[in-house]
Short mmCIF file of C-alpha atoms in Angstrom, two decimals:
data_model
loop_
_atom_site.label_atom_id
_atom_site.label_comp_id
_atom_site.label_asym_id
_atom_site.label_seq_id
_atom_site.Cartn_x
_atom_site.Cartn_y
_atom_site.Cartn_z
CA MET A 13 0.00 0.00 0.00
CA SER A 14 1.44 3.39 -0.95
CA ASP A 15 1.80 6.31 1.43
CA THR A 16 -0.68 8.39 -0.57
CA GLN A 17 -3.50 6.05 0.45
CA THR A 18 -2.91 6.38 4.19
CA PRO A 19 -4.83 9.67 4.77
CA GLU A 20 -7.99 8.19 3.18
CA ILE A 21 -7.83 5.23 5.56
CA GLU A 22 -7.26 7.50 8.56
CA ASP A 23 -10.14 9.78 7.58
CA SER A 24 -12.52 6.83 7.44
CA LEU A 25 -11.63 5.98 11.04
CA PHE A 26 -13.00 9.33 12.24
CA GLU A 27 -16.44 9.33 10.68
CA ALA A 28 -18.71 11.63 12.65
CA PRO A 29 -21.54 10.03 14.66
CA PRO A 30 -25.13 10.48 13.38
CA ILE A 31 -26.64 13.88 14.16
CA ALA A 32 -29.08 12.25 16.60
CA GLU A 33 -26.13 10.91 18.59
CA GLN A 34 -24.41 14.30 18.48
CA GLU A 35 -27.61 15.84 19.83
CA ARG A 36 -27.54 13.38 22.76
CA MET A 37 -23.92 14.32 23.47
CA VAL A 38 -24.70 18.02 23.55
CA GLU A 39 -27.70 17.36 25.79
CA ALA A 40 -25.53 15.39 28.23
CA VAL A 41 -22.88 18.12 28.46
CA LEU A 42 -25.39 20.95 28.95
CA PHE A 43 -27.34 18.96 31.53
CA ALA A 44 -24.23 18.23 33.60
CA SER A 45 -22.71 21.71 33.34
CA ALA A 46 -23.48 24.34 35.96
CA ASP A 47 -22.25 27.11 33.65
CA PRO A 48 -23.23 27.92 30.05
CA VAL A 49 -21.09 26.14 27.45
CA THR A 50 -19.88 27.61 24.15
CA ILE A 51 -20.04 25.82 20.80
CA ALA A 52 -16.24 25.73 20.72
CA GLU A 53 -16.18 23.98 24.11
CA LEU A 54 -18.80 21.47 22.94
CA ASN A 55 -16.85 20.68 19.75
CA ALA A 56 -13.69 20.19 21.81
CA ARG A 57 -15.44 17.55 23.96
CA MET A 58 -17.16 15.71 21.13
CA PRO A 59 -15.64 13.22 18.67
CA HIS A 60 -13.81 14.36 15.55
CA GLY A 61 -16.09 15.64 12.80
CA CYS A 62 -19.05 16.56 15.03
CA ASP A 63 -20.96 19.81 14.50
CA ALA A 64 -22.15 21.05 17.89
CA GLY A 65 -23.87 24.05 16.31
CA GLU A 66 -26.12 21.90 14.15
CA ALA A 67 -26.79 19.52 17.04
CA LEU A 68 -27.84 22.50 19.19
CA VAL A 69 -30.41 23.59 16.61
CA HIS A 70 -32.03 20.14 16.73
CA LEU A 71 -31.84 20.06 20.53
CA GLN A 72 -33.48 23.47 20.90
CA LYS A 73 -36.37 22.41 18.67
CA ARG A 74 -36.83 19.20 20.65
CA TYR A 75 -37.11 21.14 23.91
CA GLU A 76 -39.60 23.71 22.60
CA GLY A 77 -42.68 23.73 24.80
CA ARG A 78 -41.03 21.51 27.43
CA GLY A 79 -40.40 22.28 31.10
CA VAL A 80 -36.72 22.86 30.33
CA HIS A 81 -35.43 24.99 27.47
CA VAL A 82 -32.05 25.22 25.75
CA ILE A 83 -31.25 28.94 25.76
CA LYS A 84 -28.44 31.12 24.45
CA THR A 85 -26.79 33.43 26.95
CA GLY A 86 -24.02 35.59 25.58
CA ASN A 87 -22.06 33.33 23.24
CA ALA A 88 -22.82 30.16 25.22
CA TYR A 89 -25.74 27.77 25.75
CA ALA A 90 -27.41 26.31 28.84
CA MET A 91 -30.42 24.31 29.94
CA ARG A 92 -32.81 26.36 32.07
CA THR A 93 -36.28 25.94 33.56
CA ALA A 94 -39.06 27.40 31.40
CA GLY A 95 -39.89 30.90 32.58
CA ASP A 96 -43.57 30.17 33.23
CA LEU A 97 -42.62 27.34 35.60
CA SER A 98 -40.13 29.30 37.70
CA PHE A 99 -42.63 29.45 40.58
CA LEU A 100 -42.05 25.72 41.12
CA MET A 101 -38.42 26.42 41.99
CA GLN A 102 -39.06 29.09 44.62
CA LYS A 103 -38.34 26.82 47.58
CA GLU A 104 -35.02 25.81 46.09
CA THR A 105 -33.60 29.26 45.43
CA VAL A 106 -30.64 30.42 47.54
CA GLU A 107 -30.80 33.61 49.56
CA THR A 108 -29.13 36.43 47.66
CA ARG A 109 -27.44 39.57 48.90
CA LYS A 110 -29.58 42.66 48.54
CA LEU A 111 -27.95 45.30 46.41
CA SER A 112 -27.90 48.87 47.61
CA ARG A 113 -29.50 51.61 45.54
CA ALA A 114 -26.02 52.83 44.59
CA ALA A 115 -25.04 49.33 43.39
CA ILE A 116 -28.25 48.91 41.37
CA GLU A 117 -27.85 52.28 39.69
CA THR A 118 -24.16 51.64 38.98
CA LEU A 119 -24.97 48.22 37.52
CA ALA A 120 -27.74 49.67 35.35
CA ILE A 121 -25.45 52.37 33.98
CA ILE A 122 -22.73 49.84 33.14
CA ALA A 123 -25.22 47.53 31.45
CA TYR A 124 -26.77 50.27 29.32
CA HIS A 125 -23.62 52.25 28.50
CA GLN A 126 -20.80 49.69 28.43
CA PRO A 127 -17.90 50.08 28.09
CA VAL A 128 -18.07 52.93 30.63
CA THR A 129 -15.47 54.47 32.95
CA ARG A 130 -15.90 55.30 36.63
CA ALA A 131 -15.90 59.03 35.79
CA GLU A 132 -18.69 58.51 33.24
CA ILE A 133 -20.71 56.54 35.80
CA GLU A 134 -20.33 59.38 38.30
CA GLU A 135 -21.30 61.95 35.68
CA ILE A 136 -24.52 60.07 34.89
CA ARG A 137 -25.43 59.43 38.54
CA GLY A 138 -24.47 62.90 39.67
CA VAL A 139 -22.60 61.53 42.69
CA SER A 140 -19.31 59.74 43.27
CA VAL A 141 -19.09 55.95 43.07
CA SER A 142 -17.56 54.32 46.13
CA ARG A 143 -14.93 51.64 45.74
CA GLY A 144 -17.06 49.29 47.83
CA THR A 145 -19.94 49.50 45.34
CA VAL A 146 -17.73 48.53 42.39
CA ASP A 147 -15.93 45.85 44.43
CA GLN A 148 -19.29 44.25 45.35
CA LEU A 149 -20.33 44.00 41.70
CA LEU A 150 -16.90 42.63 40.75
CA GLU A 151 -17.10 40.06 43.56
CA MET A 152 -20.52 38.94 42.35
CA GLU A 153 -18.96 38.58 38.87
CA TRP A 154 -21.73 40.65 37.32
CA ILE A 155 -19.24 43.19 35.95
CA ARG A 156 -15.60 43.00 34.88
CA PHE A 157 -12.89 45.34 33.67
CA GLY A 158 -13.16 46.20 29.99
CA ARG A 159 -10.75 47.87 27.59
CA ARG A 160 -8.80 50.98 28.53
CA LYS A 161 -10.06 54.20 27.02
CA MET A 162 -7.57 56.01 24.82
CA THR A 163 -7.92 59.31 26.65
CA PRO A 164 -5.54 61.04 29.10
CA GLY A 165 -4.76 58.64 31.91
CA ARG A 166 -6.14 55.71 29.88
CA PRO A 167 -8.87 54.89 32.45
CA VAL A 168 -10.25 51.37 32.62
CA THR A 169 -13.83 50.70 31.64
CA PHE A 170 -16.45 48.35 33.04
CA VAL A 171 -18.73 45.92 31.18
CA VAL A 172 -21.28 43.32 32.29
CA THR A 173 -20.35 39.63 32.28
CA PRO A 174 -21.97 36.48 30.87
CA ASP A 175 -22.90 35.63 34.49
CA PHE A 176 -24.98 38.83 34.62
CA LEU A 177 -26.72 37.91 31.36
CA ASP A 178 -27.36 34.36 32.58
CA GLN A 179 -28.71 35.60 35.93
CA PHE A 180 -31.41 37.64 34.18
CA GLY A 181 -32.01 35.27 31.25
CA LEU A 182 -30.61 37.64 28.62
CA GLU A 183 -28.94 36.67 25.35
CA SER A 184 -27.13 40.00 25.14
CA ALA A 185 -27.18 43.49 26.68
CA ARG A 186 -29.47 44.55 23.81
CA ASP A 187 -32.26 42.57 25.52
CA LEU A 188 -32.21 44.77 28.64
CA PRO A 189 -35.59 46.17 29.74
CA GLY A 190 -36.55 49.83 29.50
CA LEU A 191 -36.89 52.31 32.35
CA LYS A 192 -40.58 51.48 32.96
CA GLU A 193 -39.79 47.77 33.29
CA LEU A 194 -36.97 48.52 35.73
CA ARG A 195 -39.31 50.58 37.89
CA SER A 196 -42.09 47.98 37.86
CA ALA A 197 -39.57 45.29 38.88
CA GLY A 198 -38.49 47.43 41.84
CA LEU A 199 -34.97 47.92 40.48
CA LEU A 200 -35.37 51.71 40.40
CA GLU A 201 -37.25 54.09 42.64
CA ASN A 202 -40.19 55.97 41.18
CA ARG A 203 -38.09 59.11 41.09
CA PRO A 204 -34.50 58.26 40.21
CA PRO A 205 -31.93 61.04 39.83
CA PRO A 206 -32.79 63.09 36.69
CA SER A 207 -29.39 62.40 35.14
CA LEU A 208 -29.86 58.64 35.56
CA SER A 209 -33.43 58.75 34.24
CA ASP A 210 -32.35 60.67 31.15
CA ALA A 211 -29.42 58.32 30.57
CA LEU A 212 -31.56 55.18 30.72
CA ASP A 213 -34.19 56.70 28.46
CA GLU A 214 -31.67 57.43 25.70
CA GLU A 215 -31.41 55.00 22.81
CA ARG A 216 -28.26 52.88 23.17
CA GLU A 217 -25.67 53.11 20.42
CA ASP A 218 -23.30 50.41 19.33
CA SER A 219 -20.13 51.33 21.23
CA ASP A 220 -17.98 48.76 19.48
CA GLU A 221 -18.68 50.37 16.09
CA ASN A 222 -18.75 54.05 17.04
CA GLN A 223 -16.02 54.24 19.67
CA THR A 224 -13.48 51.62 18.60
CA GLU A 225 -10.81 54.25 18.13
CA LEU A 226 -11.18 55.35 21.78
CA PHE A 227 -10.17 52.02 23.27
CA GLU A 228 -7.33 49.54 23.32
CA GLU A 229 -7.34 45.89 24.23
#
């Protein structure tokens, strides 16, 4: 047998499993994972030749209308209880730390205006932001440091994390609720500071496209 025939033989040894089997593999990984899993991570776990993206499409369709859904959060996927059945889980939820008004407002500003610097947060709120407020949000892993802004002093920016998106069932920051929804959910007082109210009412622009030249990695 010549050497030129060897690759064809090796390729035949790595034939991808049927798509139904790939779907089962993806289901098993998502079910066992406490954190959302990306397509790249799924492909790395699965046998050679598998297409986790295609398997996810089939899996999502199979779970439509079921008690558990396969959802996208950020650039990753997870299995979560259907929203209309969340009341069944109330007894199993863990007690969470109550955020202060300052922390809620700071988090809202970061979510709606990311990437945003501390000075910009203070300008919108109209008051200074304490280190403890930012440290609490960092500790909860709801925000993280973003790119440095290419302005004097090159200040760091803050952005929300995939954990924040997963906590509130969001695919991306574009799915954030409006000011009225925030008030009705008790996340803002009926009369927030005027500067914050105006900032949240403004239409968000795509910072990555319009301000790329202001930041560095």
